[in-house]
PDB file of C-alpha atoms in Angstrom:
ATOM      1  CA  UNK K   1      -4.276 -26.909  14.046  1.00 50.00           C
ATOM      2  CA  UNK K   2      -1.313 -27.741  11.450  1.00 57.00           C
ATOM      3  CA  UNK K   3      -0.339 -25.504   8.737  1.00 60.00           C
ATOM      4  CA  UNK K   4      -1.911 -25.077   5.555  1.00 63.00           C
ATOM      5  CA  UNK K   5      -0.009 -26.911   2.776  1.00 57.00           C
ATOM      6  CA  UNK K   6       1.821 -23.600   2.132  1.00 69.00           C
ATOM      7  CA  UNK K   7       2.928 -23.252   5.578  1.00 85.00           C
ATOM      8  CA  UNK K   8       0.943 -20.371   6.698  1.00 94.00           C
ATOM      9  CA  UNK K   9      -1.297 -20.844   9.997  1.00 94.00           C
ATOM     10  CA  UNK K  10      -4.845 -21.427   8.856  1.00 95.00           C
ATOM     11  CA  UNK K  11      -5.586 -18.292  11.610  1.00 95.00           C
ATOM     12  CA  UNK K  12      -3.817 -16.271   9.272  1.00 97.00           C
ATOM     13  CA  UNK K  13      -4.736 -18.044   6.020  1.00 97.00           C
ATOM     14  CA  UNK K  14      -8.172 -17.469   6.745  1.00 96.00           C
ATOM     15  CA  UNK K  15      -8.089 -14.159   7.610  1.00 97.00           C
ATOM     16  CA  UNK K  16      -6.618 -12.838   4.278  1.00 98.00           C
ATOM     17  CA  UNK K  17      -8.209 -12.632   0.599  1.00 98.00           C
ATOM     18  CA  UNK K  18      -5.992 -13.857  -1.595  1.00 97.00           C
ATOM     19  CA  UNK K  19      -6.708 -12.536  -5.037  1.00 95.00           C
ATOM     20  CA  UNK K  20      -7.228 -14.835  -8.391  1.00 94.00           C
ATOM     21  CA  UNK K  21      -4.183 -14.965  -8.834  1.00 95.00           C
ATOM     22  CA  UNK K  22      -3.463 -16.347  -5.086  1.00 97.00           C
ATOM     23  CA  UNK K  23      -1.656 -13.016  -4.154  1.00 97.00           C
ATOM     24  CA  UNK K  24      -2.295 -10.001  -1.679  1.00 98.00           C
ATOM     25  CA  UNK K  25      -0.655  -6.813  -1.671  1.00 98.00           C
ATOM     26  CA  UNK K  26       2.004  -5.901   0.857  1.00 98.00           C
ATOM     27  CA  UNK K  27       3.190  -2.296   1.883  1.00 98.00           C
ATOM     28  CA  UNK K  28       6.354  -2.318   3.827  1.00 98.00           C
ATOM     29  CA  UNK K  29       6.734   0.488   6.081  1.00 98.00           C
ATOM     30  CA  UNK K  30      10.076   1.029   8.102  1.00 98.00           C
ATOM     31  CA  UNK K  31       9.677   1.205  12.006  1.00 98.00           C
ATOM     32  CA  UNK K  32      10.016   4.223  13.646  1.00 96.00           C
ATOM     33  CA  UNK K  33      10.695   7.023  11.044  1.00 97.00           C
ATOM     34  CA  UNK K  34       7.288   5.677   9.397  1.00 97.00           C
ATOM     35  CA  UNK K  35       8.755   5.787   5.851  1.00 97.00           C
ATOM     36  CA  UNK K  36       6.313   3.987   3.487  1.00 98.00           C
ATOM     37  CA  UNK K  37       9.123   2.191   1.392  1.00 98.00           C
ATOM     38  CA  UNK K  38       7.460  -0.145  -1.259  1.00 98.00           C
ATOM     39  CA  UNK K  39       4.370  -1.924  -2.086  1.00 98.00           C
ATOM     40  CA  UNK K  40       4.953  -5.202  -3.859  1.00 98.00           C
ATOM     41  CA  UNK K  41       3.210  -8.523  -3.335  1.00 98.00           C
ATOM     42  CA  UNK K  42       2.602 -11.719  -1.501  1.00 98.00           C
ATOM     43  CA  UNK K  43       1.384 -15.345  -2.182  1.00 97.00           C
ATOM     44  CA  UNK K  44       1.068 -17.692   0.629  1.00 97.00           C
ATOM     45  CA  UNK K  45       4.914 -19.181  -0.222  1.00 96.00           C
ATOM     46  CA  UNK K  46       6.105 -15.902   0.541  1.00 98.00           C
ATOM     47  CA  UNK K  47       4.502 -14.908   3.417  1.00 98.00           C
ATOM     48  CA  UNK K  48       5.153 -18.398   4.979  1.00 97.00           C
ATOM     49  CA  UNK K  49       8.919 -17.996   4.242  1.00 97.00           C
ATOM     50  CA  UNK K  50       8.696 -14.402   5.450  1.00 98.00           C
ATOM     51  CA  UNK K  51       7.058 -15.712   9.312  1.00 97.00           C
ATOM     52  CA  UNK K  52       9.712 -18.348   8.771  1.00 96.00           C
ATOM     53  CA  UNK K  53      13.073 -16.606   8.522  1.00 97.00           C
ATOM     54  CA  UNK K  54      11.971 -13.273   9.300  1.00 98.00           C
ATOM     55  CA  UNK K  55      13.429 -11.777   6.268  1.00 98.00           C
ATOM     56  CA  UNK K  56      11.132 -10.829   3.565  1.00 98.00           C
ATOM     57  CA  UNK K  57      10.035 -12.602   1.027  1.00 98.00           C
ATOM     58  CA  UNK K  58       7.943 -11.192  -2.093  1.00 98.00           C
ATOM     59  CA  UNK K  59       6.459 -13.133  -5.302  1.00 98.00           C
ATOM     60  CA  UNK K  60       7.732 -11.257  -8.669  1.00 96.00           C
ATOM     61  CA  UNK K  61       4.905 -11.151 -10.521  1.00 94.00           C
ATOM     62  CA  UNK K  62       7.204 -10.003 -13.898  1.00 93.00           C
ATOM     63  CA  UNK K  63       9.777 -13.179 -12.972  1.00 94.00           C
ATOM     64  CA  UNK K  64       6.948 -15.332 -11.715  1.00 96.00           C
ATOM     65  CA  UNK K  65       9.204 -15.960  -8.460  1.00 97.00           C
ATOM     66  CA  UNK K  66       9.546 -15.806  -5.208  1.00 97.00           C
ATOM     67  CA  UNK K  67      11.656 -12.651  -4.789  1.00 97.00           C
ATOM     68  CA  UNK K  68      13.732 -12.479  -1.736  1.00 97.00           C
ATOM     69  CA  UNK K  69      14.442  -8.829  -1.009  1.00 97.00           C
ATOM     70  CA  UNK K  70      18.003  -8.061  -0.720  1.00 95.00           C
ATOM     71  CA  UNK K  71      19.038 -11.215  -2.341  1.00 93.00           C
ATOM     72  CA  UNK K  72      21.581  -9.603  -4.709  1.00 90.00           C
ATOM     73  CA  UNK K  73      21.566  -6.177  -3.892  1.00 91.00           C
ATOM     74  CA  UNK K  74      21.915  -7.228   0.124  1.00 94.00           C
ATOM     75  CA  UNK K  75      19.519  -4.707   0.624  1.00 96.00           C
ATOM     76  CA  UNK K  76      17.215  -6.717   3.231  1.00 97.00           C
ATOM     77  CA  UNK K  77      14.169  -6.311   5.028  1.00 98.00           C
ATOM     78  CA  UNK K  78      13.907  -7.757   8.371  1.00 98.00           C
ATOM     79  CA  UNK K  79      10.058  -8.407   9.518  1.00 98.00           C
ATOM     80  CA  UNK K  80       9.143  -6.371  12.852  1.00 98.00           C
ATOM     81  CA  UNK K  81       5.534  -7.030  12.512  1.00 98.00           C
ATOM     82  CA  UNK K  82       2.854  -7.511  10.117  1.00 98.00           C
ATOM     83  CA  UNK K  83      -0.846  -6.468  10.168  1.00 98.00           C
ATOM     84  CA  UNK K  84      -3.669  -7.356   7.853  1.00 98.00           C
ATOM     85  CA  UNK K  85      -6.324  -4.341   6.934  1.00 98.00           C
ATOM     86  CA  UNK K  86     -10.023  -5.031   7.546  1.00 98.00           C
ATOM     87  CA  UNK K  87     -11.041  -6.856   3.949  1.00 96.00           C
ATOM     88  CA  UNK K  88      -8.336  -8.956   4.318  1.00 98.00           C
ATOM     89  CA  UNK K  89      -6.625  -7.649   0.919  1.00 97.00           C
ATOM     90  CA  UNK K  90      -3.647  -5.666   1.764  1.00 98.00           C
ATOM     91  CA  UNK K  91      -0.950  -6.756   4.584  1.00 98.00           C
ATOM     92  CA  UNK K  92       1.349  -3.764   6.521  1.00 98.00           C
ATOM     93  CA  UNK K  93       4.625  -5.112   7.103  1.00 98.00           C
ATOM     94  CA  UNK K  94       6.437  -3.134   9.732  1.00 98.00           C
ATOM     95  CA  UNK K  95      10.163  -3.400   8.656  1.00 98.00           C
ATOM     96  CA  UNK K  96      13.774  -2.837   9.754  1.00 98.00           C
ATOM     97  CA  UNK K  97      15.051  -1.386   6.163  1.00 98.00           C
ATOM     98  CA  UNK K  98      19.038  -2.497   4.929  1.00 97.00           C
ATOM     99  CA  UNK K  99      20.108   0.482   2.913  1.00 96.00           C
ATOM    100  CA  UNK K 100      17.824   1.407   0.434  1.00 97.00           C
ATOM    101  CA  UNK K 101      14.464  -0.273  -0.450  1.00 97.00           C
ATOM    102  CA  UNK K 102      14.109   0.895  -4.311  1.00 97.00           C
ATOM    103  CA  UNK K 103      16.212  -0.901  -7.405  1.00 95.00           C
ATOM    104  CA  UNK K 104      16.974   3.209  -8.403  1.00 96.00           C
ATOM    105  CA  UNK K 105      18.963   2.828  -4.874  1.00 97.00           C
ATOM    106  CA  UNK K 106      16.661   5.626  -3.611  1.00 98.00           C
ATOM    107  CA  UNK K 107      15.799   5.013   0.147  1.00 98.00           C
ATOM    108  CA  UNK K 108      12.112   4.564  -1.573  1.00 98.00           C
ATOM    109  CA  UNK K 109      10.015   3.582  -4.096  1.00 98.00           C
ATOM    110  CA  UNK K 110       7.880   6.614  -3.826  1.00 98.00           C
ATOM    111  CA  UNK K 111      10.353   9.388  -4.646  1.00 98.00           C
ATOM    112  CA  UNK K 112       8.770  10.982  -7.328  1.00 98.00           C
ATOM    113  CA  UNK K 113       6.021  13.846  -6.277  1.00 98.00           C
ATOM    114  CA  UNK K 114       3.516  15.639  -7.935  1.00 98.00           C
ATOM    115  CA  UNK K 115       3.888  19.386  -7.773  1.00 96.00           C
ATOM    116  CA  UNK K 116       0.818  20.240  -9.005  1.00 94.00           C
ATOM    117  CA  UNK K 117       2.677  20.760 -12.311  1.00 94.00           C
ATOM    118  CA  UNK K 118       5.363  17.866 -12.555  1.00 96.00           C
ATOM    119  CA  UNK K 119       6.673  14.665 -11.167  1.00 97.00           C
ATOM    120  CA  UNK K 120       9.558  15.737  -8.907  1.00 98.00           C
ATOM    121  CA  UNK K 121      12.284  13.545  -7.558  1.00 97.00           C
ATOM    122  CA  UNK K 122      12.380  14.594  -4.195  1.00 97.00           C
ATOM    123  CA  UNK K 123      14.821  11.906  -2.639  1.00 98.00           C
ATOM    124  CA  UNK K 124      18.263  11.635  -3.235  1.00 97.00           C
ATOM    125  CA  UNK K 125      19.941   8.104  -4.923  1.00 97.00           C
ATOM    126  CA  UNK K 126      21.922   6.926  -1.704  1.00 97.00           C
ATOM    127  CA  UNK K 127      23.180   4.108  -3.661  1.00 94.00           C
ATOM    128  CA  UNK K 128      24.269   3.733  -7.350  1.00 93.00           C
ATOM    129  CA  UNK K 129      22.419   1.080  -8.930  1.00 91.00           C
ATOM    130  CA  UNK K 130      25.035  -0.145 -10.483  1.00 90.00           C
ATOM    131  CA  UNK K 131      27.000  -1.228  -7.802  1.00 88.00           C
ATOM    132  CA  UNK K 132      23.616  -3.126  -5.996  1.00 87.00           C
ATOM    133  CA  UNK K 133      23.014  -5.046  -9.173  1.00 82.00           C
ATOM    134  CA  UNK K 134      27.094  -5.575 -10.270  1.00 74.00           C
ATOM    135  CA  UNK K 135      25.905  -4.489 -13.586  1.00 55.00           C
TER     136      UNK K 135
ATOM    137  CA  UNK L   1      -0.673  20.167 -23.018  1.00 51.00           C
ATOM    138  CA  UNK L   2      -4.350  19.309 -22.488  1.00 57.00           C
ATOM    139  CA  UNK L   3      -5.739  17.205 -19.565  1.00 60.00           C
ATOM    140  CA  UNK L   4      -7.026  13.776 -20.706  1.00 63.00           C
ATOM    141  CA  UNK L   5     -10.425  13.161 -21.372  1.00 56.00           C
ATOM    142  CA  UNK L   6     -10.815  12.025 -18.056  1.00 68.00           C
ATOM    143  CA  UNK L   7      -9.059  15.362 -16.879  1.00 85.00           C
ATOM    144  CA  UNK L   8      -5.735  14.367 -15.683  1.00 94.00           C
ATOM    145  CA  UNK L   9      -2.730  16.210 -16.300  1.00 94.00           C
ATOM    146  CA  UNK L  10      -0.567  14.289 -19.434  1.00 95.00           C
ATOM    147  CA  UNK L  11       2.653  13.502 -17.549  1.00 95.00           C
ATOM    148  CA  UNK L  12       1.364  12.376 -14.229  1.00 97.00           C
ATOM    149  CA  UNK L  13      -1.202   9.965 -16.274  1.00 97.00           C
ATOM    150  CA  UNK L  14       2.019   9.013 -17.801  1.00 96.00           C
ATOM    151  CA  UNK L  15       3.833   8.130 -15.048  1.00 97.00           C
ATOM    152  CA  UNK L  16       1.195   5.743 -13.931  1.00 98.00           C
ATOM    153  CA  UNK L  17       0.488   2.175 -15.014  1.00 98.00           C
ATOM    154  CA  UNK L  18      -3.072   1.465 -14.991  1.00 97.00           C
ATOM    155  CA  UNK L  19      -3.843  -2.140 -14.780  1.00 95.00           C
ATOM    156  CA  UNK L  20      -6.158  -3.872 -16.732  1.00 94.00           C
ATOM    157  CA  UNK L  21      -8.956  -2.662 -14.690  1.00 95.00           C
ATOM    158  CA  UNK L  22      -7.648   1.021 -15.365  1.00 97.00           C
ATOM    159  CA  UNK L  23      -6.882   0.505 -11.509  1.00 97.00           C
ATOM    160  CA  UNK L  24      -4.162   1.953  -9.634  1.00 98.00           C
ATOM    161  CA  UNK L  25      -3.385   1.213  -6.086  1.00 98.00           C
ATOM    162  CA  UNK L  26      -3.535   4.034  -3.077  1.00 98.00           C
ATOM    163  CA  UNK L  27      -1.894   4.343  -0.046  1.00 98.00           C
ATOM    164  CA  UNK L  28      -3.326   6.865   2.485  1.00 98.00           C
ATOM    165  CA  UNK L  29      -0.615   8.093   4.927  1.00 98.00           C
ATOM    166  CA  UNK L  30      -1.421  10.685   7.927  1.00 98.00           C
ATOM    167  CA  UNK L  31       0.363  13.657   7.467  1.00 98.00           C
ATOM    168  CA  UNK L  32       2.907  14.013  10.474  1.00 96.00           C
ATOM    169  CA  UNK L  33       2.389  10.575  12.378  1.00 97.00           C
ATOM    170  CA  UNK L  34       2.749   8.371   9.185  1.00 97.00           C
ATOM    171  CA  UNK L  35      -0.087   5.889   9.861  1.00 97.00           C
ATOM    172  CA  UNK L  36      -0.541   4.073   7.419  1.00 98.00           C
ATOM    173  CA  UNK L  37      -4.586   4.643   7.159  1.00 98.00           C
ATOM    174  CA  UNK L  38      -5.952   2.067   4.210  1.00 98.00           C
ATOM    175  CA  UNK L  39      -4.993   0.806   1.031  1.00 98.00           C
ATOM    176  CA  UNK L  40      -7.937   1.169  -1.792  1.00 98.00           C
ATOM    177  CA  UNK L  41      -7.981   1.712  -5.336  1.00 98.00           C
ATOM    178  CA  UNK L  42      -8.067   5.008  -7.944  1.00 98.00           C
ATOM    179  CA  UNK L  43      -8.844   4.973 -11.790  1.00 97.00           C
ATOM    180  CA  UNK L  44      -8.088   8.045 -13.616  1.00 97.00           C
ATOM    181  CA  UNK L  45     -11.343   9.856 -12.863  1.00 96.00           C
ATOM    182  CA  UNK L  46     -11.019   9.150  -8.937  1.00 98.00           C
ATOM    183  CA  UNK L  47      -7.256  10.539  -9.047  1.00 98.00           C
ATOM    184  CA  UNK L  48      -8.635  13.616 -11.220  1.00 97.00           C
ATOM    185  CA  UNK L  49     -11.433  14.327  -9.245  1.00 97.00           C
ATOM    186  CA  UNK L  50      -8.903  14.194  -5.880  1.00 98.00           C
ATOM    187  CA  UNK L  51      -6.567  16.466  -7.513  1.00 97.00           C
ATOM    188  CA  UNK L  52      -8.880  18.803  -8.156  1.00 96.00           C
ATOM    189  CA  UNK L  53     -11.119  18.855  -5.256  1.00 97.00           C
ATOM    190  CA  UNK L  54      -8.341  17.939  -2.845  1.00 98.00           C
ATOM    191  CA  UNK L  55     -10.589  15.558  -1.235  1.00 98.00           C
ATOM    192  CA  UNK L  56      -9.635  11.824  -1.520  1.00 98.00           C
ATOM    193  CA  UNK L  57     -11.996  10.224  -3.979  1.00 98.00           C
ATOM    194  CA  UNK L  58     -11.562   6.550  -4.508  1.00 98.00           C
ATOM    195  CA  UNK L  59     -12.987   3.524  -7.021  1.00 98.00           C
ATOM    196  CA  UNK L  60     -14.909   1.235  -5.291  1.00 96.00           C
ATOM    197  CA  UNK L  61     -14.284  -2.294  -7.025  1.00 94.00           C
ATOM    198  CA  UNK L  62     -17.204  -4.212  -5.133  1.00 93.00           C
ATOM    199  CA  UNK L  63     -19.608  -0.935  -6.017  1.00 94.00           C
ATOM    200  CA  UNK L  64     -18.324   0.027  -9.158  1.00 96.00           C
ATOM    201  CA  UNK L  65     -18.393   3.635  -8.791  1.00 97.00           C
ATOM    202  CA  UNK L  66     -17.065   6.433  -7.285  1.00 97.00           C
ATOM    203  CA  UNK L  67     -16.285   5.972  -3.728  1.00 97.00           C
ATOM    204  CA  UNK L  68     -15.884  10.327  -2.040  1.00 97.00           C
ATOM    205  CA  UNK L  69     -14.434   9.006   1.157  1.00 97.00           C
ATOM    206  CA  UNK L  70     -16.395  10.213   3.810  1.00 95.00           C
ATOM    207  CA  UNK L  71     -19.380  11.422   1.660  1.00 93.00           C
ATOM    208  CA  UNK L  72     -21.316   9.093   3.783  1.00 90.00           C
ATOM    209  CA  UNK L  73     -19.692   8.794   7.218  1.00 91.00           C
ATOM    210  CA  UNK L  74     -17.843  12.483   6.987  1.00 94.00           C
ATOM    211  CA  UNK L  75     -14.479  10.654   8.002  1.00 96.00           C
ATOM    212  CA  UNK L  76     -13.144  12.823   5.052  1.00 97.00           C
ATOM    213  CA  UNK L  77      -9.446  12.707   3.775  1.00 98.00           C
ATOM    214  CA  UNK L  78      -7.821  15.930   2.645  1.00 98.00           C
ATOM    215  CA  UNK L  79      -4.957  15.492   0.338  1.00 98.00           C
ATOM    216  CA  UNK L  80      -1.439  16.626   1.052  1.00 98.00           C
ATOM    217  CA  UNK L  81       0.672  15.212  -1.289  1.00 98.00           C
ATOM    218  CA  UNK L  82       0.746  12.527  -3.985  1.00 98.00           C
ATOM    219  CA  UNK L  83       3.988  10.709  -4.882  1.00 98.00           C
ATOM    220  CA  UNK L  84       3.790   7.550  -7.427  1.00 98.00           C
ATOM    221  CA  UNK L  85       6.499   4.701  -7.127  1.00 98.00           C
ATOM    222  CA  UNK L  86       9.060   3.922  -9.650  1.00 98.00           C
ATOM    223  CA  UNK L  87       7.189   1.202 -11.633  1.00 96.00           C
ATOM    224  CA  UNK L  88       4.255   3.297 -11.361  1.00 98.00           C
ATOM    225  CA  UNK L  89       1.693   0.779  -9.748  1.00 97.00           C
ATOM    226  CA  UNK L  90       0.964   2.535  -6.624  1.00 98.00           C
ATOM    227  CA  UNK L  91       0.622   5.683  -5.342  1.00 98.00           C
ATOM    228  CA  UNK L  92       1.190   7.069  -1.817  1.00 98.00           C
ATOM    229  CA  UNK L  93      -1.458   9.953  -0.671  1.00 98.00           C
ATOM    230  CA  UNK L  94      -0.789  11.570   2.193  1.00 98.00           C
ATOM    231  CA  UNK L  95      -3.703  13.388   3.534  1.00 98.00           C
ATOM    232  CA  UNK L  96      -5.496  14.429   6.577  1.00 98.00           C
ATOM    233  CA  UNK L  97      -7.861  12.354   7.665  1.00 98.00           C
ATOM    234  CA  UNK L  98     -11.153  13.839   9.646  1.00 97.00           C
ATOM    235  CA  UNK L  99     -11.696  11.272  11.892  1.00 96.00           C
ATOM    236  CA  UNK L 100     -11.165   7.531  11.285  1.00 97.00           C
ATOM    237  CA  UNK L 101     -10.292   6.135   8.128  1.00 97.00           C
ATOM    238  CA  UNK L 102     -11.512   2.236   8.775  1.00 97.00           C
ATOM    239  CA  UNK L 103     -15.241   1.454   7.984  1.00 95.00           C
ATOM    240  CA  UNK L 104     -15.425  -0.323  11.830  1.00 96.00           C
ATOM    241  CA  UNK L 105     -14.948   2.971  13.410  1.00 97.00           C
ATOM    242  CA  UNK L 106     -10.553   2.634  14.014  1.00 98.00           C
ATOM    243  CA  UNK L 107      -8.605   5.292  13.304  1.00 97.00           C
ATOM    244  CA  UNK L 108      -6.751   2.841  10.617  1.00 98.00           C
ATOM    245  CA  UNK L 109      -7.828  -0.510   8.228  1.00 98.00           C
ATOM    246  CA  UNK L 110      -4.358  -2.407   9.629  1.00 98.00           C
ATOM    247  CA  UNK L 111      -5.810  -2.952  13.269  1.00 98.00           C
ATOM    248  CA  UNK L 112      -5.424  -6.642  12.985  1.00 98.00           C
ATOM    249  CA  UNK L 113      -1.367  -7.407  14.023  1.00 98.00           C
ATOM    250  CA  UNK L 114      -0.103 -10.978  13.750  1.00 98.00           C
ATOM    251  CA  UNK L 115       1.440 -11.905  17.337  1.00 96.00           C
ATOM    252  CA  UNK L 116       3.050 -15.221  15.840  1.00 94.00           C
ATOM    253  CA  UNK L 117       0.130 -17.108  17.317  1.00 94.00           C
ATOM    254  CA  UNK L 118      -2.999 -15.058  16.203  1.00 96.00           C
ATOM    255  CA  UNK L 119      -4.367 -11.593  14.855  1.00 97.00           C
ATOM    256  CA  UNK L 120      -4.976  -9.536  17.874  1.00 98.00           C
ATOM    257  CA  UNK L 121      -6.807  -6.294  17.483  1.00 98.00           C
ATOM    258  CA  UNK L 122      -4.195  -3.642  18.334  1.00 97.00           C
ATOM    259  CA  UNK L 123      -6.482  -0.585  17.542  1.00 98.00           C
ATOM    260  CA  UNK L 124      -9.342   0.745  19.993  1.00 97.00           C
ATOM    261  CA  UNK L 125     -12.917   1.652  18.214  1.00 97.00           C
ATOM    262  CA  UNK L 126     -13.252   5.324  18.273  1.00 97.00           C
ATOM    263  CA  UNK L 127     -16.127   5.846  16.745  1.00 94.00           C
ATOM    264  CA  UNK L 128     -19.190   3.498  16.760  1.00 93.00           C
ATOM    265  CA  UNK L 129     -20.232   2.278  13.100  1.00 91.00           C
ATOM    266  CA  UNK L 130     -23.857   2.352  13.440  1.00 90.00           C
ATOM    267  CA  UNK L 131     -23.668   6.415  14.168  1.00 88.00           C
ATOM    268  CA  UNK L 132     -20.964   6.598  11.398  1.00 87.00           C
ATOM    269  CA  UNK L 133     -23.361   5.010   8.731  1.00 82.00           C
ATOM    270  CA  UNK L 134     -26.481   5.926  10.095  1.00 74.00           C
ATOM    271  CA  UNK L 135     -27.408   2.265  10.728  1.00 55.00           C
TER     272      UNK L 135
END
């Protein structure tokens, strides 16, 4: 079998449900500690660059991109292994994390808990901002 | 401050950006191992009822209602903690989960793990569906 027009092995093709708008959700999780770091998205471009290079590769859906993580802040996320849930609609990418996953430079994206009363930030920013984006 | 009309409190419905759908989406984490369990979806009334019961209640998108995970199977998820991300699109649960979490009787949804040729099922069947569903 050859590659869909994407890239992407039909196998895998096939075995995801790509939304309307030709995207699936990916949660990126780093190995070993189990940290859930992000959830952002994939089209097929992505993923096909992502099995390509083994660095990953989201779509922006607010820049209408393909948005490859690290890119300016350096803060990369190498592929370890990648698993598709049951319906096809969400993909686990298993990840070696570079620094800090979230743009806050928090290690990640889910750092704000709910005490029953209040959001509370309960991780620490590891890296200012400012000096990831060279704003 | 009063809850919402759909009874959840002001600041954490603030924090979160419904979609068009009044979706949000919902990782479910086990508590200690950090499985990553499934990926579904919450409006506000499944988040409200969760918080309040402490039992994991989801939106079913293909059903269009209420989905009390476990109501049916009793693979029930007790909530731990709730965190939301920093755009406010996702939130991470993590919970206990009584059982299995996948509808095919795995402990988890992400059973299906790329090996760069094919998906190979990586996850044994614990339970068997037809007793989980009464089938």
């Amino acid at each position: 079998m050859t590659d869909s027009p994407e890239g992407l092995p039909p196998s895998l093709d096939a075995a995801i449900n790509f939304d309307e708008r030709g995207l699936v959700a990916a949660i990126a999780q780093q190995l070993g500690s189990g940290e859930i770091l992000m959830m952002a998205w994939m089209n097929r471009e992505s993923l096909s660059e992502t099995l390509k290079t083994g660095q990953v590769c989201y779509w922006s859906r607010s820049r209408g991109k393909l948005w490859r993580k690290g890119e300016t802040s350096g803060q990369t996320q190498h592929l370890k292994s990648l698993s598709v849930d049951c319906d096809g609609d969400t993909l686990l990418l298993t990840v070696e994390q570079n620094g800090v996953a979230c743009h806050t430079g928090r290690r990640s994206c889910f750092f704000r808990q709910w005490n029953g009363q209040k959001l509370e930030d309960v991780l620490p920013v590891e890296q200012d901002p400012e000096t990831l984006y060279g704003r």
